[in-house]
Amino acid sequence: MPGEVYLTTRQYKIVSLVLNGIHDLEEISQHLGVKPEDIMRDITELSNKGLLLVEREVEKKLKITRIGKLYIEKGLPEKAVLTHYDECVDKRIEALTNCLSEKTGLERDEISIGIQYVVKAKCGKILEGSLVLWDPSACQQLLTYSNRVEELLRNIDKEIKVSGEELADLRKRKMVEVVEKRILRVSPTSLLHELINKGLIKEKEIVTVVKPSMAFELDKYVVKEFDLSIPVPRLPSVRKHPFMEFIDDLRDIMVSLGFEEVKGPHVEAEFWNFDVLYQAQDHPAREIHDTFFVKSDAKATISSQLMERARKVHEKGWGYRWSPERAMRLVLRSQTTAVSARAIFERGEGEYRVFTIDRVFRPENLDAKHSMEFYQLDGIIVGRNVNFKHLLFFFKELAAALGIKEVWFKPGYFPFTEPSVEGYIRHPKLGWVEVFPGGVFRPEVMEILGAPGVRAVAWGIGVDRLAMQVLGIDDIRMLFTTDIDALKNMRYLGLPYKFSRTSGRNVRVAEYPE
């Protein structure tokens, strides 16, 4: 027959709540007025005593994003365009955007998105720089669609289920996202029921130190026993995070191949992130769904000569009026190519190779292959005789240095390179993963940067995806884990070749083909 079991006051309350049908950890913590993590030690001790059964579950829930909440509050941008269109006298795109923004409280970028959806739905068209609504039937269908989307968002906010087909469109527009919530549930064991029925569960204060003041009332306390025969856990030796070790080795490879490392700011002007790369100011990548914009009145400072060159090239090539005000807005850089562009502008028409390894930021949904913050290895080879095969040769050399044997190339498209290529490597679990995007900078890019007499091959390699291959993991989130056990199991034994910046020993230096 089991003897008496002593519990602390809080443990006794936890047991009472569980016996009364409250099994969710968060609910238990709310009843106790503490955080869930504050009672985890008590839950573990009760489980070790065989009184509670602990089960962990993962629950997937829909969550309204910041954009979705904005649309719930102020309506979809296409609805705003249609609803207030007649209130704006000037229908030219820029004036109309300003007018609608003032009337609806939506940002100019959101109004621009609304205009795009109006045109896409064939409700209106842009004629000579103005928006003209020309199909009432299509406009009514778009309004009906907008009202339905707003209703769906409100339903999701109230945790009402929606169909998969309707949900797909909301996720595509990044109004909702699927989040995983880890739930811990506890339930009473048969032993707990038996002890409760026999009155053997006692509430007492458990202490680890007996003080003189307790001498006359020791019956109130239970002195916690310690088993000194159990060895203390051994802490692992201090070492760098495996991902950081990999990045250091990658940096050494680049230096050994004759590249010089350069750096650039995380907060960048749209000008360096987009305009110098000949990316049109109405390109979809420059919308808030693909770029983090800095909420500030601060503007970048750029030389007037460089701005004038960019204006001429953009207006000649794209046939629109280029806005210097937009070019000076601040963003979190979405690509480290901005650093390469700065290097060309500073060095001009010479022969050089530079690279940077650093973070970039994009409004992605976090999953096994994507993150809103990740590392890129960006680089350029500049010279009068540089051509596309130098780029392919570099990719093959880098793959060989990393011990990657299978590389597959196919033609690609990027706004600022032509020709362009996408290079894939085979991950044992994820299959073919793109890691080597690159190409030859377009002549317009070199003209804006003041180096029309030379050519440059450029790339922006996904370092995180390369690391997943080398470290043998299939979830990009593991690269930033703080779980000690997971880090201990993440083996990184270094690269097949040892590269050194200082000694020069065991260094493979690539000779580029003519």
XYZ file of C-alpha atoms in Angstrom:
514
model
C 0.000 0.000 0.000
C 1.488 3.382 -0.963
C 2.302 5.746 1.887
C 1.615 9.440 2.245
C 2.755 11.754 -0.573
C 3.640 15.330 0.301
C 3.094 18.143 -2.173
C 3.852 21.834 -2.080
C 0.947 24.267 -1.900
C 1.189 25.022 -5.638
C 1.515 21.365 -6.587
C -1.539 20.575 -4.480
C -3.498 23.290 -6.335
C -2.340 21.905 -9.695
C -3.504 18.408 -8.756
C -6.864 19.784 -7.612
C -7.363 21.668 -10.906
C -6.482 18.595 -12.988
C -8.904 16.430 -10.993
C -11.604 19.043 -11.649
C -11.190 18.623 -15.416
C -8.714 21.403 -16.283
C -5.986 19.735 -18.373
C -4.494 22.499 -20.540
C -1.240 23.980 -19.168
C -2.224 27.534 -20.083
C -5.597 27.220 -18.340
C -3.926 25.839 -15.213
C -1.431 28.716 -15.168
C -4.258 31.259 -15.583
C -6.088 29.821 -12.570
C -2.884 30.067 -10.544
C -2.104 33.582 -11.789
C 1.368 32.668 -13.098
C 3.069 32.100 -16.450
C 2.991 28.567 -17.948
C 6.777 28.280 -17.762
C 6.672 29.046 -14.010
C 4.862 25.783 -13.238
C 6.781 23.480 -15.584
C 9.070 22.304 -12.748
C 6.014 21.418 -10.636
C 4.419 19.551 -13.552
C 7.652 17.606 -14.118
C 7.935 16.643 -10.430
C 4.309 15.492 -10.317
C 4.920 13.461 -13.476
C 8.071 11.877 -11.981
C 6.028 10.887 -8.921
C 3.573 9.106 -11.202
C 0.688 11.432 -10.361
C 0.244 13.184 -13.722
C 0.440 12.021 -17.316
C 1.962 14.702 -19.608
C 1.126 14.797 -23.346
C 2.475 17.269 -25.915
C 0.513 18.217 -29.029
C 1.059 20.570 -31.958
C -2.012 22.525 -33.023
C -2.097 24.426 -36.323
C -4.098 27.642 -36.266
C -4.869 30.413 -38.711
C -3.557 33.818 -37.716
C -4.480 37.167 -39.237
C -1.316 38.961 -40.374
C -0.606 42.661 -39.995
C -1.860 43.189 -43.558
C -5.019 41.201 -42.844
C -5.765 43.281 -39.727
C -5.258 46.441 -41.771
C -7.807 45.228 -44.341
C -10.307 44.284 -41.621
C -10.041 47.802 -40.225
C -9.935 49.853 -43.433
C -11.138 47.519 -46.175
C -9.326 45.960 -49.127
C -7.346 48.440 -51.253
C -9.220 47.559 -54.469
C -12.505 48.247 -52.679
C -11.107 51.587 -51.489
C -10.190 52.488 -55.079
C -13.653 51.650 -56.409
C -15.547 53.219 -53.505
C -13.760 56.581 -53.504
C -12.763 56.804 -57.183
C -15.418 59.438 -58.040
C -14.383 61.620 -55.078
C -10.957 62.270 -56.628
C -10.961 64.865 -59.411
C -7.532 64.096 -60.896
C -7.440 60.514 -62.201
C -3.722 60.488 -63.045
C -2.090 57.614 -61.158
C 0.137 59.665 -58.837
C -2.560 62.250 -57.993
C -5.225 59.548 -57.653
C -3.000 57.538 -55.312
C -2.443 60.574 -53.067
C -6.140 61.420 -53.034
C -7.297 57.881 -52.219
C -4.635 57.545 -49.523
C -5.922 60.679 -47.785
C -9.564 59.568 -47.974
C -9.067 55.966 -46.814
C -6.094 56.197 -44.439
C -4.315 53.464 -46.429
C -0.653 53.912 -47.354
C 0.203 54.901 -50.937
C 1.727 51.447 -51.496
C -1.572 49.804 -50.517
C -3.519 52.070 -52.906
C -1.086 51.076 -55.679
C -1.874 47.425 -54.948
C -5.577 48.223 -55.144
C -5.129 49.859 -58.563
C -3.250 46.764 -59.764
C -6.160 44.524 -58.734
C -8.669 46.831 -60.448
C -6.696 46.544 -63.690
C -6.127 42.805 -63.244
C -9.896 42.245 -62.804
C -10.454 44.124 -66.107
C -12.656 46.554 -64.226
C -10.444 49.436 -65.331
C -7.405 50.210 -67.446
C -4.609 52.735 -67.440
C -4.801 55.112 -70.397
C -2.190 57.842 -70.882
C -1.151 57.665 -67.223
C -4.716 57.806 -65.790
C -6.968 55.109 -64.342
C -10.239 54.737 -66.226
C -13.070 52.509 -64.953
C -14.690 51.053 -68.034
C -16.519 47.785 -67.187
C -19.251 48.208 -64.479
C -19.973 44.474 -64.445
C -16.334 43.568 -63.711
C -16.170 46.324 -61.084
C -19.261 44.945 -59.326
C -17.731 41.452 -59.310
C -14.557 42.878 -57.783
C -16.577 44.664 -55.076
C -18.441 41.427 -54.298
C -15.117 39.601 -54.062
C -13.706 42.307 -51.736
C -16.717 42.122 -49.421
C -16.389 38.325 -49.282
C -12.673 38.539 -48.435
C -13.347 41.021 -45.628
C -16.059 38.685 -44.291
C -13.620 35.734 -44.397
C -11.006 37.734 -42.499
C -13.517 38.607 -39.791
C -14.580 34.949 -39.559
C -10.980 33.780 -39.200
C -10.430 36.418 -36.532
C -13.393 34.872 -34.660
C -11.893 31.363 -35.254
C -14.702 30.366 -37.656
C -13.500 27.794 -40.208
C -13.207 28.694 -43.913
C -12.843 26.467 -46.978
C -9.425 25.496 -48.328
C -10.047 27.165 -51.710
C -10.927 30.499 -50.116
C -8.020 30.215 -47.695
C -5.502 29.714 -50.520
C -6.219 33.177 -51.939
C -5.926 34.817 -48.508
C -2.559 33.147 -47.896
C -1.343 34.105 -51.365
C -2.021 37.753 -50.537
C -0.401 37.258 -47.119
C -3.514 38.264 -45.207
C -3.390 35.106 -43.083
C -0.729 32.625 -42.083
C -0.698 29.172 -40.504
C 1.078 29.089 -37.158
C 1.942 26.087 -35.030
C 1.085 26.233 -31.355
C 2.611 23.701 -28.987
C 0.082 22.554 -26.403
C 0.900 20.647 -23.222
C -1.932 18.695 -21.617
C -1.849 16.893 -18.260
C -4.228 14.262 -16.927
C -4.483 12.376 -13.620
C -3.063 8.859 -13.340
C -4.773 5.931 -11.622
C -2.207 6.302 -8.815
C -3.338 9.865 -8.150
C -6.985 8.791 -7.997
C -6.059 5.982 -5.599
C -4.047 8.266 -3.292
C -6.761 10.954 -3.272
C -9.478 8.409 -2.444
C -7.426 7.108 0.489
C -6.547 10.588 1.726
C -2.813 10.053 1.269
C -2.074 13.291 -0.617
C -0.860 15.838 1.949
C -0.078 19.520 1.475
C 3.137 20.590 3.187
C 5.919 23.074 2.569
C 8.964 21.319 1.152
C 12.318 22.841 2.143
C 15.889 22.138 1.198
C 17.488 23.946 4.166
C 16.464 23.563 7.818
C 16.812 26.821 9.744
C 16.938 27.204 13.572
C 13.630 29.080 13.457
C 11.917 25.888 12.268
C 13.035 23.789 15.238
C 9.681 23.826 17.099
C 7.388 23.325 14.081
C 9.170 20.785 11.889
C 5.897 18.905 11.398
C 4.867 21.697 8.998
C 7.722 20.924 6.648
C 9.103 18.101 4.575
C 12.854 18.170 4.042
C 13.603 17.382 0.405
C 16.053 14.503 0.043
C 19.053 14.611 -2.274
C 20.741 11.613 -3.855
C 24.423 12.522 -3.773
C 25.376 9.333 -5.638
C 23.953 10.725 -8.910
C 26.728 12.397 -10.958
C 26.120 15.973 -12.073
C 25.594 16.438 -15.831
C 28.689 17.292 -17.813
C 28.465 20.505 -19.796
C 29.720 20.382 -23.390
C 32.877 22.311 -24.178
C 32.347 25.833 -25.484
C 32.382 26.141 -29.280
C 30.993 28.338 -32.010
C 27.565 27.720 -33.420
C 27.971 25.236 -36.346
C 26.286 27.692 -38.733
C 28.730 30.454 -37.794
C 31.638 28.012 -38.270
C 30.331 27.239 -41.747
C 30.074 30.949 -42.614
C 33.681 31.491 -41.439
C 34.852 28.663 -43.707
C 32.837 30.059 -46.602
C 34.506 33.432 -46.074
C 37.943 31.741 -46.120
C 37.099 30.027 -49.422
C 36.235 33.352 -51.051
C 39.408 35.032 -49.823
C 41.502 32.090 -51.030
C 39.933 32.477 -54.491
C 41.218 36.038 -54.707
C 38.135 37.917 -53.525
C 38.144 40.890 -51.173
C 35.372 41.181 -48.581
C 33.238 44.363 -48.524
C 30.385 45.440 -46.260
C 27.234 47.550 -46.558
C 24.401 48.828 -44.341
C 21.353 46.755 -43.359
C 19.104 49.813 -43.676
C 19.486 50.816 -47.305
C 18.051 53.341 -49.750
C 15.644 52.022 -52.368
C 18.107 53.576 -54.799
C 20.898 51.089 -53.950
C 18.546 48.176 -53.330
C 16.597 48.591 -56.582
C 17.192 51.655 -58.784
C 20.891 51.219 -59.554
C 20.061 47.633 -60.508
C 17.714 48.953 -63.209
C 14.651 47.626 -61.399
C 11.624 49.716 -62.376
C 9.946 51.690 -59.609
C 6.622 49.955 -60.309
C 8.187 46.458 -60.179
C 6.175 44.050 -57.911
C 9.282 43.287 -55.807
C 9.128 46.869 -54.541
C 5.714 46.421 -52.915
C 5.226 46.023 -49.159
C 4.514 42.299 -49.577
C 8.121 41.713 -50.702
C 10.116 44.462 -48.968
C 10.351 45.843 -45.427
C 9.969 49.626 -45.554
C 11.330 51.812 -42.753
C 8.657 54.008 -41.144
C 10.606 57.246 -40.922
C 10.796 60.669 -42.475
C 14.553 60.183 -42.921
C 15.820 60.042 -46.499
C 19.068 58.796 -48.017
C 21.674 61.212 -49.355
C 22.852 60.352 -52.877
C 25.056 62.350 -55.234
C 23.123 64.401 -57.784
C 25.335 63.147 -60.627
C 24.520 59.510 -59.815
C 20.812 60.297 -59.446
C 20.780 62.035 -62.825
C 22.394 59.031 -64.526
C 19.807 56.719 -62.971
C 16.965 59.007 -64.073
C 18.126 59.101 -67.695
C 18.648 55.332 -67.922
C 15.294 54.489 -66.271
C 13.229 56.964 -68.294
C 14.884 55.944 -71.557
C 14.580 52.199 -70.927
C 11.269 51.898 -69.061
C 9.447 54.890 -70.538
C 8.054 56.350 -67.325
C 8.780 59.332 -65.099
C 11.390 58.290 -62.544
C 10.839 59.560 -58.983
C 13.957 60.641 -57.031
C 11.823 60.929 -53.871
C 10.970 57.242 -54.026
C 14.586 56.305 -54.694
C 15.674 57.981 -51.453
C 13.193 56.073 -49.233
C 14.717 53.678 -46.700
C 14.187 49.902 -46.644
C 15.700 46.886 -44.929
C 17.814 45.590 -47.771
C 16.228 42.643 -49.541
C 19.440 41.598 -51.305
C 23.163 41.996 -50.700
C 23.549 42.928 -54.378
C 23.217 46.476 -53.054
C 26.708 46.015 -51.538
C 28.123 44.808 -54.872
C 26.561 47.816 -56.636
C 28.209 50.184 -54.164
C 31.570 48.469 -54.791
C 31.326 48.981 -58.576
C 30.355 52.632 -58.120
C 33.353 53.212 -55.819
C 35.944 51.287 -57.901
C 34.777 52.012 -61.421
C 36.253 50.466 -64.564
C 38.928 48.219 -63.067
C 39.690 44.527 -62.658
C 38.573 43.220 -59.264
C 36.653 40.564 -57.363
C 34.707 41.390 -54.205
C 32.166 39.567 -52.029
C 30.024 40.043 -48.949
C 28.350 37.577 -46.571
C 25.621 39.187 -44.542
C 21.922 39.234 -43.689
C 18.999 40.317 -45.856
C 15.337 40.767 -44.933
C 12.102 39.857 -46.719
C 8.493 39.486 -45.482
C 8.411 35.698 -45.888
C 6.322 33.199 -43.948
C 8.636 31.158 -41.728
C 8.760 27.486 -42.736
C 11.313 24.737 -43.381
C 12.734 26.450 -46.504
C 12.032 30.161 -45.948
C 12.753 32.799 -43.340
C 12.170 36.545 -43.101
C 15.858 37.027 -42.245
C 18.617 35.010 -43.888
C 22.220 35.177 -45.102
C 23.409 35.776 -48.661
C 26.819 35.399 -50.213
C 26.913 38.124 -52.849
C 29.859 38.679 -55.153
C 31.042 40.114 -58.442
C 33.897 39.563 -60.877
C 34.566 42.760 -62.833
C 36.752 43.186 -65.915
C 36.813 43.955 -69.623
C 36.951 40.291 -70.693
C 34.665 38.801 -68.048
C 31.859 36.653 -69.450
C 29.158 34.156 -68.517
C 31.424 31.104 -68.379
C 33.456 32.707 -65.595
C 30.285 32.671 -63.501
C 29.577 28.983 -64.178
C 33.201 28.111 -63.435
C 33.012 29.980 -60.106
C 29.845 28.106 -59.094
C 31.497 24.746 -59.887
C 34.642 25.684 -57.926
C 32.625 26.781 -54.913
C 30.519 23.601 -54.992
C 33.678 21.469 -55.178
C 35.219 23.325 -52.225
C 32.068 22.602 -50.201
C 32.165 18.918 -51.100
C 28.968 19.169 -53.195
C 29.173 16.794 -56.154
C 25.823 17.273 -57.895
C 25.082 20.703 -59.380
C 22.425 21.331 -62.017
C 22.089 24.571 -63.985
C 19.166 25.942 -65.977
C 18.486 29.334 -67.617
C 17.016 31.879 -65.230
C 15.559 35.361 -65.188
C 16.478 38.274 -62.931
C 15.592 41.945 -63.529
C 19.196 43.160 -63.567
C 21.197 40.337 -65.226
C 21.198 38.937 -68.768
C 22.006 36.139 -69.409
C 21.022 34.631 -66.056
C 21.305 31.183 -64.504
C 19.820 29.212 -61.608
C 22.031 26.553 -60.023
C 20.541 23.685 -57.999
C 22.080 21.169 -55.603
C 20.478 17.928 -54.431
C 19.481 17.797 -50.769
C 19.017 14.209 -49.494
C 15.534 15.006 -48.084
C 14.339 18.159 -49.845
C 15.427 17.200 -53.371
C 16.790 19.834 -55.768
C 17.192 23.191 -54.015
C 18.154 26.447 -55.769
C 21.279 28.009 -54.223
C 23.321 29.466 -57.125
C 21.399 32.319 -58.807
C 23.460 34.722 -60.913
C 24.126 36.345 -64.230
C 25.894 39.118 -66.154
C 24.901 42.640 -65.076
C 22.861 44.379 -67.772
C 24.604 47.281 -69.592
C 22.069 49.682 -68.020
C 23.310 48.714 -64.539
C 26.935 49.359 -65.468
C 25.994 52.669 -67.084
C 24.183 53.901 -63.961
C 27.138 52.859 -61.791
C 29.596 54.740 -64.004
C 31.454 51.681 -65.331
C 30.165 51.152 -68.900
C 33.571 50.038 -70.170
C 33.663 46.776 -68.181
C 31.420 43.788 -67.570
C 30.501 42.144 -64.277
C 29.182 38.700 -63.407
C 27.230 38.694 -60.152
C 25.504 36.240 -57.829
C 23.482 36.192 -54.619
C 23.868 32.740 -53.069
C 21.508 31.495 -50.347
C 23.978 30.697 -47.559
C 21.306 29.176 -45.310
C 20.332 26.610 -47.942
C 23.969 25.742 -48.565
C 24.432 25.268 -44.822
C 21.429 22.934 -44.679
C 23.186 20.699 -47.209
C 26.577 20.778 -45.472
C 25.182 20.411 -41.922
C 22.740 17.676 -42.940
C 19.523 19.353 -41.749
C 16.185 19.768 -43.545
C 14.686 22.733 -41.656
C 16.136 26.245 -42.034
C 14.891 27.129 -38.530
C 17.445 24.724 -37.042
C 20.248 27.078 -38.138
C 19.195 29.513 -35.407
C 18.146 27.075 -32.693
C 19.282 27.586 -29.110
C 18.445 23.993 -28.164
C 21.678 22.617 -26.666
C 20.801 18.991 -27.451
C 20.016 19.843 -31.079
C 23.289 21.772 -31.411
C 25.266 18.873 -29.958
C 23.787 16.593 -32.620
C 24.463 19.073 -35.432
C 27.823 17.776 -36.553
C 30.081 20.071 -38.539
C 33.516 18.635 -39.238
C 34.652 21.414 -41.552
C 35.095 21.444 -45.301
C 36.901 18.785 -47.353
C 39.701 21.288 -48.042
C 41.189 23.554 -45.389
C 41.415 27.177 -46.475
C 43.551 29.718 -44.676
C 43.713 33.477 -45.094
C 47.057 33.871 -43.377
C 49.258 30.800 -43.786
C 48.552 30.102 -47.455
C 48.850 26.359 -46.813
C 46.495 23.866 -48.444
C 44.777 26.612 -50.415
C 43.190 25.884 -53.791
C 43.177 29.006 -55.974
C 40.884 28.949 -59.005
C 42.301 29.884 -62.394
C 39.475 31.303 -64.487
C 39.243 30.160 -68.115
C 39.910 32.605 -70.930
